[in-house]
Tab-separated table of C-alpha atoms in Angstrom:
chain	number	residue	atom	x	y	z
A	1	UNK	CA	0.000	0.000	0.000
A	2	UNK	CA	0.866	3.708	-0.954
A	3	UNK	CA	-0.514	6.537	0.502
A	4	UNK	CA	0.466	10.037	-1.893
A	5	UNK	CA	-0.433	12.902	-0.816
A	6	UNK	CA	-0.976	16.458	-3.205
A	7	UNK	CA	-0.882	13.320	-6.107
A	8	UNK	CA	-2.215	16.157	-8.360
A	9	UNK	CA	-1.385	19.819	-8.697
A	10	UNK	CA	-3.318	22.142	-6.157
A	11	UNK	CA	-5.487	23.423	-9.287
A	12	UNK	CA	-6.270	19.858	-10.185
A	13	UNK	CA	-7.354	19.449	-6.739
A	14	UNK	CA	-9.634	22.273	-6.818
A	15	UNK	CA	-10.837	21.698	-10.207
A	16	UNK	CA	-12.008	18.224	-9.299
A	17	UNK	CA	-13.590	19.342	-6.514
A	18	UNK	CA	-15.769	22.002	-7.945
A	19	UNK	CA	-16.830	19.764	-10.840
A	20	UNK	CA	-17.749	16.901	-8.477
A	21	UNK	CA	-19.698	19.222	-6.577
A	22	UNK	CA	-21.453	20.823	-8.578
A	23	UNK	CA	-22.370	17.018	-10.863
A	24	UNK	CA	-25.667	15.538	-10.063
A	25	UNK	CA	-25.696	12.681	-7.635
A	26	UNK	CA	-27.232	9.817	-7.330
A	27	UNK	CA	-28.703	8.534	-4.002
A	28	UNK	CA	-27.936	4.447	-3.135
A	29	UNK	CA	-29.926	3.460	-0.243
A	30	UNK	CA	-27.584	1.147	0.900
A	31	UNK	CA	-23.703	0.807	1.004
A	32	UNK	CA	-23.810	-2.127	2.715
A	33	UNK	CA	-23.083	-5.668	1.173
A	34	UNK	CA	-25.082	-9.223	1.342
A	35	UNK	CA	-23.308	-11.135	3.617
A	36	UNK	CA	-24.140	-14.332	5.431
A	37	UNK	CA	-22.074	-13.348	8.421
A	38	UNK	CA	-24.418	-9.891	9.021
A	39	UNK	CA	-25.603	-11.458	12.019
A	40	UNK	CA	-22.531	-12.365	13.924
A	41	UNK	CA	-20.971	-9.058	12.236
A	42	UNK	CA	-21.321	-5.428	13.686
A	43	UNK	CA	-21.041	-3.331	10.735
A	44	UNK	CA	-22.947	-0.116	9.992
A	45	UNK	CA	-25.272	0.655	6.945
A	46	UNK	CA	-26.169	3.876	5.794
A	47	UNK	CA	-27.337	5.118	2.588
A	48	UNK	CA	-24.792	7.491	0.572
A	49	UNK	CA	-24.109	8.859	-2.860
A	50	UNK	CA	-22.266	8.057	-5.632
A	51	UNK	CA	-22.116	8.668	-9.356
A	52	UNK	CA	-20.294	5.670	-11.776
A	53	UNK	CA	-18.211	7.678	-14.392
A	54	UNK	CA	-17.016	4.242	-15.801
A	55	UNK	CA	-18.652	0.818	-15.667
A	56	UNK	CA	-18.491	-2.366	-17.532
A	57	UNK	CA	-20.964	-0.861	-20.633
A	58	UNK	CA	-17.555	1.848	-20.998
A	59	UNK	CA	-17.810	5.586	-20.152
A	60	UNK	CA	-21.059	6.739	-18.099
A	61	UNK	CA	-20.561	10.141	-17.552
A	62	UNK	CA	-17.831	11.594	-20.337
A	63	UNK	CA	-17.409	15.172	-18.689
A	64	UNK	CA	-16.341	13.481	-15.649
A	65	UNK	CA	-14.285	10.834	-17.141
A	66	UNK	CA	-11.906	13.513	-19.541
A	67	UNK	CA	-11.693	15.299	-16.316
A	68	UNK	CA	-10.690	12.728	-13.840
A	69	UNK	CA	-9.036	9.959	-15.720
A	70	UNK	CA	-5.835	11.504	-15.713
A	71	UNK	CA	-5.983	11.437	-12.376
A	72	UNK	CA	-5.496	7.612	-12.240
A	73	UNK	CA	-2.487	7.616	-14.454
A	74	UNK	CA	-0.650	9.781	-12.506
A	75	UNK	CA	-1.315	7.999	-9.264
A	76	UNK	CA	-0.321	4.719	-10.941
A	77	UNK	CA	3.193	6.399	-11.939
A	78	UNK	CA	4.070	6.369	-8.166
A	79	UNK	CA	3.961	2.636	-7.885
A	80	UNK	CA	4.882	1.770	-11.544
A	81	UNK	CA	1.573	0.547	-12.587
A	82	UNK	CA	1.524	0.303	-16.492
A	83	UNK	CA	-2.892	1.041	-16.385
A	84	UNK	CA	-3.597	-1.361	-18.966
A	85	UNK	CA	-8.112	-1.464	-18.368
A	86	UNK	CA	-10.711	0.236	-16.669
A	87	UNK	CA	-12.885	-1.278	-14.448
A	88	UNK	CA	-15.066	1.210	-12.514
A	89	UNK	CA	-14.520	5.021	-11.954
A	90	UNK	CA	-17.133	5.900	-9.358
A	91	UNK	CA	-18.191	8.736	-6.844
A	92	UNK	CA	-19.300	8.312	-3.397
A	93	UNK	CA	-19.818	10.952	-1.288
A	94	UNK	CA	-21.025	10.398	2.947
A	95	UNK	CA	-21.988	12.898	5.388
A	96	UNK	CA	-22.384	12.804	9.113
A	97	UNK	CA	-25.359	11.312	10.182
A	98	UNK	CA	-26.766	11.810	13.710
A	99	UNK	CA	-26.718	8.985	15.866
A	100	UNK	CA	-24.273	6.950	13.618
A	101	UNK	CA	-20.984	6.053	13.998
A	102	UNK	CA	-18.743	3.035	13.336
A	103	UNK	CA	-17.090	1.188	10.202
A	104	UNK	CA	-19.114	0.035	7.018
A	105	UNK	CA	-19.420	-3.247	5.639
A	106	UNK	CA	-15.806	-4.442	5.158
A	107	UNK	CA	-15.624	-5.467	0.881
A	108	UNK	CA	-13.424	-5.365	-1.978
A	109	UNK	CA	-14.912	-3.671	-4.987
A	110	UNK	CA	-14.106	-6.566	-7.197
A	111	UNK	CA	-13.803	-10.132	-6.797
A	112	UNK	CA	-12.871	-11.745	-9.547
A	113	UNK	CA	-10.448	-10.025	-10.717
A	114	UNK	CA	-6.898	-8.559	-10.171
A	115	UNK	CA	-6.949	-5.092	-9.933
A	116	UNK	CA	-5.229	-1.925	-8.309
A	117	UNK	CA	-7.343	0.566	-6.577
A	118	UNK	CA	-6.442	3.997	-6.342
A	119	UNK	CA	-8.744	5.972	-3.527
A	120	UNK	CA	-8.427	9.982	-4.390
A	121	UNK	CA	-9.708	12.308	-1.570
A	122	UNK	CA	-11.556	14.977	-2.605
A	123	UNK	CA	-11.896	17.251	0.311
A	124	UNK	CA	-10.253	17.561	4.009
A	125	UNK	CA	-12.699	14.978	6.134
A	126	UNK	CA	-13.022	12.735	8.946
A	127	UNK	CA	-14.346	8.929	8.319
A	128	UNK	CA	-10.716	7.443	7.889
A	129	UNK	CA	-10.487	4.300	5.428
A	130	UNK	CA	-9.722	1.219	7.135
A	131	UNK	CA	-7.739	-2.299	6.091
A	132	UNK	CA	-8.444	-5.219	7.709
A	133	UNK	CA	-5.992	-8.397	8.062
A	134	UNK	CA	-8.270	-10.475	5.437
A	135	UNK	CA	-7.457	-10.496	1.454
A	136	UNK	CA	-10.027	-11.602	-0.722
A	137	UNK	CA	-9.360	-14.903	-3.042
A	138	UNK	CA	-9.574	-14.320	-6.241
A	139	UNK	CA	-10.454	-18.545	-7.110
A	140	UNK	CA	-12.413	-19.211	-4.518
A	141	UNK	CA	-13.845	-15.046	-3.692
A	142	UNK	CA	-16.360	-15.826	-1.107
A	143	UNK	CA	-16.162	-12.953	1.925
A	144	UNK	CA	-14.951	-14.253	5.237
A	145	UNK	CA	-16.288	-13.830	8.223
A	146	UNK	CA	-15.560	-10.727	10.183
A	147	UNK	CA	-16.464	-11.615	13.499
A	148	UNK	CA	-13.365	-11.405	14.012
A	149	UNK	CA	-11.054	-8.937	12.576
A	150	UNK	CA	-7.784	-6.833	12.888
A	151	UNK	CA	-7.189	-3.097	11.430
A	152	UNK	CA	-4.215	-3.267	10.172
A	153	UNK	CA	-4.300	0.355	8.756
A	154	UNK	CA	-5.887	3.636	8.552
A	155	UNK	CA	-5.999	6.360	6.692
A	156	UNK	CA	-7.245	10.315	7.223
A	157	UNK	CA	-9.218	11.440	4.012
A	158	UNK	CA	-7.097	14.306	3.605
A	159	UNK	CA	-7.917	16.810	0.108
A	160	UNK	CA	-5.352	16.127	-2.941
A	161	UNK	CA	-4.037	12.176	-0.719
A	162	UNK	CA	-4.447	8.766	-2.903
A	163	UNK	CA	-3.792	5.755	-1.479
A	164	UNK	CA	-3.300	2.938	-3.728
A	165	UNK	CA	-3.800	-1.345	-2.865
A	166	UNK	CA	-3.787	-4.147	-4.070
A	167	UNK	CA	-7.948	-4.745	-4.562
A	168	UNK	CA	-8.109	-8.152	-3.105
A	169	UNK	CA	-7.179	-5.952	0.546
A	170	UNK	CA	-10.783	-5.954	2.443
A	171	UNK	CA	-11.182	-2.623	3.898
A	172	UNK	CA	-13.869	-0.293	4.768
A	173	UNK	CA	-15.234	3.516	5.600
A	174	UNK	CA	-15.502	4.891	8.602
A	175	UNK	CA	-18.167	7.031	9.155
A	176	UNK	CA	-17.923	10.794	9.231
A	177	UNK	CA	-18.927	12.772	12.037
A	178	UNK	CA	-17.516	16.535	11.859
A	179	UNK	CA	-18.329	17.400	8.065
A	180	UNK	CA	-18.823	15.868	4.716
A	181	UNK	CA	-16.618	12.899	2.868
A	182	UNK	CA	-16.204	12.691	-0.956
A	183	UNK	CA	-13.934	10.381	-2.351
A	184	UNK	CA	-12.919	8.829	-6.314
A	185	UNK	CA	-12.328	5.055	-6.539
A	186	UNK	CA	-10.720	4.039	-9.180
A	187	UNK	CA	-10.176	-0.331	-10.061
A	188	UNK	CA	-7.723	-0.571	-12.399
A	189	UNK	CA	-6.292	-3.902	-14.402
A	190	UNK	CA	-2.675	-3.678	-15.313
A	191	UNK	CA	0.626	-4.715	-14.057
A	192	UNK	CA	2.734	-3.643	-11.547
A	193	UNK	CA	3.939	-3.644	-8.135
A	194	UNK	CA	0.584	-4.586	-6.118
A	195	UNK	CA	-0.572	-7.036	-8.700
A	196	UNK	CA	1.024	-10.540	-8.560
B	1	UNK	CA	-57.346	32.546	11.428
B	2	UNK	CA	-54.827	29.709	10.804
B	3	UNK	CA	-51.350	29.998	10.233
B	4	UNK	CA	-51.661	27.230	7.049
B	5	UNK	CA	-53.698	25.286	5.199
B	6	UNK	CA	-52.474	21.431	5.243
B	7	UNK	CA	-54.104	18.553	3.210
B	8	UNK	CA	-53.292	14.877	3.603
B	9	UNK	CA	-53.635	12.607	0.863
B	10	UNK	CA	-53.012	15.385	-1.459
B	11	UNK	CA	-51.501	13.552	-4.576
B	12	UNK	CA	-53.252	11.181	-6.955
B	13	UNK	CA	-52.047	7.933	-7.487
B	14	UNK	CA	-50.383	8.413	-10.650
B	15	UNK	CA	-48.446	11.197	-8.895
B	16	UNK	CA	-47.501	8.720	-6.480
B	17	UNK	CA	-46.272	6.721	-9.205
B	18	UNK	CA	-43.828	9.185	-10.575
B	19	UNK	CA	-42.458	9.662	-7.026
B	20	UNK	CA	-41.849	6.123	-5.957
B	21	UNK	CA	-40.942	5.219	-9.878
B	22	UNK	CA	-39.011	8.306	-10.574
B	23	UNK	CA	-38.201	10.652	-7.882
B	24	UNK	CA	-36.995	7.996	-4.960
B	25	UNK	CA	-35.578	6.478	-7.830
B	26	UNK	CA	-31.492	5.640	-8.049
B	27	UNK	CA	-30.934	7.293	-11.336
B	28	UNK	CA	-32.946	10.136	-10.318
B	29	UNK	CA	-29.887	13.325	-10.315
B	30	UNK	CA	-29.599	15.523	-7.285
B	31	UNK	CA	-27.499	18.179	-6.576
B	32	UNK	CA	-25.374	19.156	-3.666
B	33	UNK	CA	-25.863	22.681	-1.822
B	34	UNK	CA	-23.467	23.416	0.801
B	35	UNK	CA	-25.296	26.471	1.398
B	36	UNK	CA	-28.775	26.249	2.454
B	37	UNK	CA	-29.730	29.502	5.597
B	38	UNK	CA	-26.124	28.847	5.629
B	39	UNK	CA	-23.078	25.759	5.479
B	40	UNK	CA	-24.690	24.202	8.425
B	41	UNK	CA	-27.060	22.650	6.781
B	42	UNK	CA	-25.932	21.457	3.480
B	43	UNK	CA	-28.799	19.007	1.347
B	44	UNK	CA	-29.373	17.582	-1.906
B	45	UNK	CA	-31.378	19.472	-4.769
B	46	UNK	CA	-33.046	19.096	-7.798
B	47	UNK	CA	-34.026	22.586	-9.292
B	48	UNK	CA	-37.220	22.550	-11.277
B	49	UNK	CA	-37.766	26.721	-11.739
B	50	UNK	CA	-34.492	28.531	-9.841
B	51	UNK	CA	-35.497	31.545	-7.667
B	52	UNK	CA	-33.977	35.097	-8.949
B	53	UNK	CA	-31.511	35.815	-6.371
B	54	UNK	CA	-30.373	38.832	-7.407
B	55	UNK	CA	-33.508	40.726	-7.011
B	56	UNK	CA	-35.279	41.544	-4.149
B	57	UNK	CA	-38.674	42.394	-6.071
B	58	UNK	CA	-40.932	39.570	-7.857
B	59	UNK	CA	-39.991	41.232	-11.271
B	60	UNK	CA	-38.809	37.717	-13.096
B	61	UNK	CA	-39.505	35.403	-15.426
B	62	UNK	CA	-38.260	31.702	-14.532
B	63	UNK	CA	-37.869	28.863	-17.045
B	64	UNK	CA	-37.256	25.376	-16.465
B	65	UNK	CA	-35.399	22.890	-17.720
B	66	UNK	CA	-35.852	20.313	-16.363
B	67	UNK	CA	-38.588	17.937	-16.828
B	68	UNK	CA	-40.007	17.731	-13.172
B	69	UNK	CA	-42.098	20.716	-14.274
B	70	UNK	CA	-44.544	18.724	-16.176
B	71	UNK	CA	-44.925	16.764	-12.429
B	72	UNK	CA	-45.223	20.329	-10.564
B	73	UNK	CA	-46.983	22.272	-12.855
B	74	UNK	CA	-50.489	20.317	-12.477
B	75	UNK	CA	-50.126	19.667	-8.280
B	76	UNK	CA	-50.017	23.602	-8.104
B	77	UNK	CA	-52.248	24.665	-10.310
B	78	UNK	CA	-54.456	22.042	-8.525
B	79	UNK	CA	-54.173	22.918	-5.486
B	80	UNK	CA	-54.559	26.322	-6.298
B	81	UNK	CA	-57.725	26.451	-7.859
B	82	UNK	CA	-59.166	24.010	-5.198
B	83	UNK	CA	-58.085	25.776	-1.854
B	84	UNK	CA	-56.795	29.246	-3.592
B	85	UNK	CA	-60.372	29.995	-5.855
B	86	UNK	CA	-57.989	30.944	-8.823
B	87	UNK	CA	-55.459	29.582	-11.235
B	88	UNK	CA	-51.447	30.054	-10.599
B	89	UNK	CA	-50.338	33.766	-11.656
B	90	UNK	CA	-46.556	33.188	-11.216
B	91	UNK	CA	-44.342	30.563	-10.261
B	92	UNK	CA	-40.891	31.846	-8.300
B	93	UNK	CA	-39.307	29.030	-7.475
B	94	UNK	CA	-39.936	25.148	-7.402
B	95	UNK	CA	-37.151	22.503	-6.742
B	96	UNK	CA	-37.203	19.080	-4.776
B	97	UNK	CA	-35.301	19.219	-1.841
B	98	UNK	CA	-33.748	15.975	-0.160
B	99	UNK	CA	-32.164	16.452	3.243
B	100	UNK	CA	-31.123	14.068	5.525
B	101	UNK	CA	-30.267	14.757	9.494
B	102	UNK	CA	-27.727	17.500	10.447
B	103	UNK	CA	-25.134	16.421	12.820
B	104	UNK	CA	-24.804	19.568	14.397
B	105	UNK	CA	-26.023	20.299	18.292
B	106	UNK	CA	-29.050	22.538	16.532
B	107	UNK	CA	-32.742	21.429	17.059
B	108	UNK	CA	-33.716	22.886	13.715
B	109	UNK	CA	-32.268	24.695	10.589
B	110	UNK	CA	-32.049	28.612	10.553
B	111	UNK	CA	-35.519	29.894	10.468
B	112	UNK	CA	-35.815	32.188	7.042
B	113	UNK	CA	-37.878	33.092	4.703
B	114	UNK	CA	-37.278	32.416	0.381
B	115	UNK	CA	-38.219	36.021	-0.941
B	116	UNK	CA	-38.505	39.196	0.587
B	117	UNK	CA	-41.870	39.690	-1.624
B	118	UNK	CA	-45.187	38.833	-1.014
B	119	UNK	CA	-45.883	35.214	-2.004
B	120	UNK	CA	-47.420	31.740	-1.364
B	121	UNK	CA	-44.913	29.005	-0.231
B	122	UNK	CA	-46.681	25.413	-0.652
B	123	UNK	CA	-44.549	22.150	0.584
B	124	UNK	CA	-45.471	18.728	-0.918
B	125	UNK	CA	-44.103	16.163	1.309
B	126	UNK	CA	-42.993	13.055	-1.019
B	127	UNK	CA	-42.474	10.798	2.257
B	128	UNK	CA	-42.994	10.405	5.155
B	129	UNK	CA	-40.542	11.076	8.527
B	130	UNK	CA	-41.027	9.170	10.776
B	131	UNK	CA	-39.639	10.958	13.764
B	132	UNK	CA	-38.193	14.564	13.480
B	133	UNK	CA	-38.344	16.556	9.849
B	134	UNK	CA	-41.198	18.631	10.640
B	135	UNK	CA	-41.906	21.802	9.266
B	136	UNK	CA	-41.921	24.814	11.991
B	137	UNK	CA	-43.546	28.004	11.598
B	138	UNK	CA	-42.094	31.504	13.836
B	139	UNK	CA	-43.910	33.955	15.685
B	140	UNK	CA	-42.207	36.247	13.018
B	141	UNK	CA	-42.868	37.703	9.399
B	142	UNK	CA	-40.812	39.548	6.664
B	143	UNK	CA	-41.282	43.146	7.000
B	144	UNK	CA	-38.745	45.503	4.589
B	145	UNK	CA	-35.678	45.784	6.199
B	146	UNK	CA	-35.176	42.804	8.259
B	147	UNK	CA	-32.685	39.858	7.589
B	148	UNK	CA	-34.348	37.092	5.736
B	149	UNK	CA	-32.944	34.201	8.306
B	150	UNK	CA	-32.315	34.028	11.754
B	151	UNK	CA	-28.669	32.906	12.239
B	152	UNK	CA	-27.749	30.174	15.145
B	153	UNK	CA	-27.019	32.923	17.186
B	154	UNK	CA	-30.447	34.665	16.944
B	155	UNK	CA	-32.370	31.288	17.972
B	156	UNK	CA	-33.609	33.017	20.996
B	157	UNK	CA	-35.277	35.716	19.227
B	158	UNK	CA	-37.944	33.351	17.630
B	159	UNK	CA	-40.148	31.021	19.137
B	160	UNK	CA	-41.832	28.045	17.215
B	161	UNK	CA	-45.863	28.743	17.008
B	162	UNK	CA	-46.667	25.413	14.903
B	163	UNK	CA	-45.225	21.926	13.575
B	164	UNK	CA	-46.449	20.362	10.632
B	165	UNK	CA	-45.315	16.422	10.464
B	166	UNK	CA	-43.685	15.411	6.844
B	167	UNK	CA	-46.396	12.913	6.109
B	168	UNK	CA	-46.186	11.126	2.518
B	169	UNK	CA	-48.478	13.191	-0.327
B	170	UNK	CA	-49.670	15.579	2.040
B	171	UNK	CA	-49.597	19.441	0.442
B	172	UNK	CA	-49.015	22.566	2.980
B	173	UNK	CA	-49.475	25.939	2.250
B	174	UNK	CA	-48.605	28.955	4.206
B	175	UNK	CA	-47.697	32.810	3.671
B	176	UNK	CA	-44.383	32.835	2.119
B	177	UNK	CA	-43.081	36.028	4.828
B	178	UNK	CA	-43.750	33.729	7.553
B	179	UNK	CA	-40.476	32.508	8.809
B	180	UNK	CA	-40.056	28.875	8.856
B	181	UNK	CA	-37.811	26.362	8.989
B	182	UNK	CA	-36.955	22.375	9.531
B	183	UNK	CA	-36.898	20.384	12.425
B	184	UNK	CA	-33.341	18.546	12.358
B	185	UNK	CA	-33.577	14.326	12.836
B	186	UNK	CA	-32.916	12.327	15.747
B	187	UNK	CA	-32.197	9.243	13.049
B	188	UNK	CA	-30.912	8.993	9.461
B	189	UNK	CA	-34.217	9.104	7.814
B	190	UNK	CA	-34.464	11.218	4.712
B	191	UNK	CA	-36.716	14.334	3.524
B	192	UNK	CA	-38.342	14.776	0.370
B	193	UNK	CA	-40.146	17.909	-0.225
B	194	UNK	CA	-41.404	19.546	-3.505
B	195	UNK	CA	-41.262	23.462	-2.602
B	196	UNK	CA	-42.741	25.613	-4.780
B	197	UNK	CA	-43.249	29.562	-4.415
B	198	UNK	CA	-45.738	31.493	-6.393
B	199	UNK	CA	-48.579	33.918	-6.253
C-alpha cells in the first residue's frame, strides 16, 4: 500500500472538486453488502451517494471521465503501474449522520479479478479508510467472516491524498462525524507492483 | 385565522407513481448545496424553476429545464384552484429538496424566509418522517428591512408557534413572509419535499 499525498497539482485538486460538486448525484440506499455473516458481524449501513463515471458498458458520464481519468495515471506512476483497463470510476460521497458512527461493511470492490485501486480524496474529512488483516481470493472469492477482525491500517481522508492497494485488501469507511466525505475510486487492471 | 392550510392525501395515485418510480428512484440526479440559511445545513437538490436571487422584487420570469415541471406544474395549479379559488399567476421558485439529518447540536435549521416579496410558499411532502423533519412556523414575518434568516445565534429571538409532520403526499401551504424552517432528525431518515413559491 501507498498513501500520496498532493498526487495532483493544487489546481487539479480544486478543479475536481468544484466539478464533483457541482455534478448531479445519485442517491444508493444502501452501502452495505449481502453477507451471510451480518448477524454475527457489527457493521454499519447507511445510505450514501455516488455517481459511476465508468462501468463495464464503458464511459457513463464523459465530462467526468476527460476530467478525472488523468488522475489515475498519474497515481499509478508512483507505484509503476503500467494502467492497462478500466474497471469502474465511481463517486461516493457520505456525510455525518446523527446517531451513527462506526465502520461500514468491510468489501473489496471486485472479486474476480486482479486489480489496483487507487482511492483519491476529494476534500479535508473525517471517516478514515480502514484495512483489515483479510485479502479476498480471487479462485475461490467468497467474503470471510468478520467476526473477528484486525485493522491493520488507517488512513485520514485528507484533500489532494491517494492511497493505492492491491484490490483483493478488504477494507472499509468509517463514518464521518464533523463534516462531509467525498472520495474517487478508481479499479484498475494492469501490471505492476501490487498485482502478482 | 390559521397559520396554514395542510391537506393529507393530497396527490393522486399516478403522482404517487412518478415519485416512488421516478423521484426515490437511483438514477434520479440531485445536486449538492453546501449552502442552504447557511453551510450548516448542506442538502441535496433538484431545481425545477431557480429563484432570482439577485432581485429583491418579484420582477422575473423563470424557465425550467428540467422535466419535473410537467410533475409540478399540475399539483399547483391544482391545489390552487381548489383551496386558492384561482389559477397560478406566477411561479418563483420550485425545486425538490432531499435532506437528511444535520449532525450539528441545533434542534432545527435557521428559520428564514425564500423572498422578501409577497408570495405563497406550498410544501409537498414526497415521504414520510417518521420521527423529526417537521416543518416549523415563527412567531415572526418579513417586513422591509429585516434579515431574511435568523442565524444560530439569533435562535432566541424566535419562538416556534406550529409543527407540521412530513407525512407522505400531504400538500401545505402557508404565507411565504412567515419565517419557517426544519426540524433537524434524531435518526438517518431522509426528507423529500417539492417546494414551490408562487402567487
Amino acid at each position: 500500500m501507498m498513501i500520496v499525498d498532493d498526487v495532483i497539482s493544487k489546481d487539479y485538486q480544486e478543479y475536481i472538486k468544484k466539478l464533483l460538486l457541482s455534478n448531479p448525484w445519485y442517491l444508493k440506499q444502501s452501502l452495505d453488502e449481502n453477507t451471510k455473516f451480518a448477524d454475527q458481524e457489527h457493521f454499519v449501513d447507511v445510505p450514501g451517494w455516488t455517481n459511476v463515471i465508468f462501468n463495464n458498458d464503458g464511459v457513463v458520464q464523459r465530462e467526468l471521465y476527460n476530467a478525472i481519468t488523468p488522475l489515475a495515471y498519474i497515481a499509478a506512476q508512483h507505484v509503476a503501474f503500467e494502467v492497462n483497463s478500466l474497471y469502474y470510476i465511481r463517486t461516493f460521497y457520505q456525510h455525518p449522520y446523527p446517531g451513527k458512527s462506526g465502520i461500514t461493511n468491510p468489501h473489496v470492490d471486485i472479486n474476480d479479478e486482479n486489480h489496483l485501486v487507487c482511492l483519491y480524496y476529494v476534500m479535508d474529512a473525517d471517516g478514515d479508510t480502514v484495512f483489515f488483516d483479510k485479502t479476498n481470493d480471487i479462485e475461490n472469492s467468497i467474503r470471510p467472516s468478520f467476526k473477528n477482525y484486525n485493522i491493520i491500517k488507517s488512513v485520514t481522508p485528507k484533500q489532494g491524498r491517494c492511497i493505492l492497494f492491491d484490490g483483493r485488501q478488504y477494507h472499509a469507511t468509517t463514518l464521518p462525524q464533523k463534516g462531509p466525505r467525498c472520495v474517487i475510486n478508481f479499479n484498475l487492471g494492469g501490471s505492476g507492483e501490487f498485482i502478482p | 385565522m390559521n397559520l396554514f392550510h395542510e391537506v393529507d392525501d393530497f396527490l393522486t395515485e399516478e403522482e404517487l407513481g412518478i415519485v416512488d418510480n421516478n423521484i426515490m428512484s437511483k438514477d434520479f440526479p440531485w445536486y449538492y448545496h453546501q449552502d442552504s440559511t447557511s453551510t450548516l445545513f448542506p442538502f441535496f437538490s433538484h431545481v425545477i424553476y431557480a429563484r432570482n436571487t439577485a432581485r429583491d422584487d418579484d420582477d422575473y420570469k423563470v424557465l425550467s429545464n428540467s422535466p419535473m415541471s410537467h410533475f409540478m406544474g399540475p399539483i399547483v395549479n391544482r391545489y390552487c384552484k381548489k383551496y386558492l379559488n384561482k389559477p397560478v399567476e406566477k411561479i418563483y421558485r420550485s425545486c425538490l429538496n432531499l435532506s437528511f439529518g444535520w449532525n450539528v447540536p441545533y434542534t432545527h435549521m435557521e428559520p428564514h424566509v425564500d423572498h422578501k416579496f409577497e408570495h405563497h410558499n406550498l410544501l409537498i411532502y414526497l415521504n414520510t418522517v417518521n420521527q423529526g423533519g417537521e416543518t416549523i412556523i415563527f412567531d415572526k414575518y418579513y417586513f422591509e428591512g429585516m434579515d431574511t434568516c435568523f442565524t444560530i445565534n439569533e435562535y432566541d429571538k424566535v419562538e416556534s408557534v406550529a409543527s407540521i409532520s412530513a407525512q407522505r403526499g400531504k400538500a401545505v401551504c402557508f404565507d411565504g413572509k412567515l419565517f419557517h424552517s426544519i426540524n433537524n432528525f434524531p435518526t438517518n431518515d431522509k426528507r423529500v419535499v417539492l417546494v414551490t413559491t408562487f402567487k
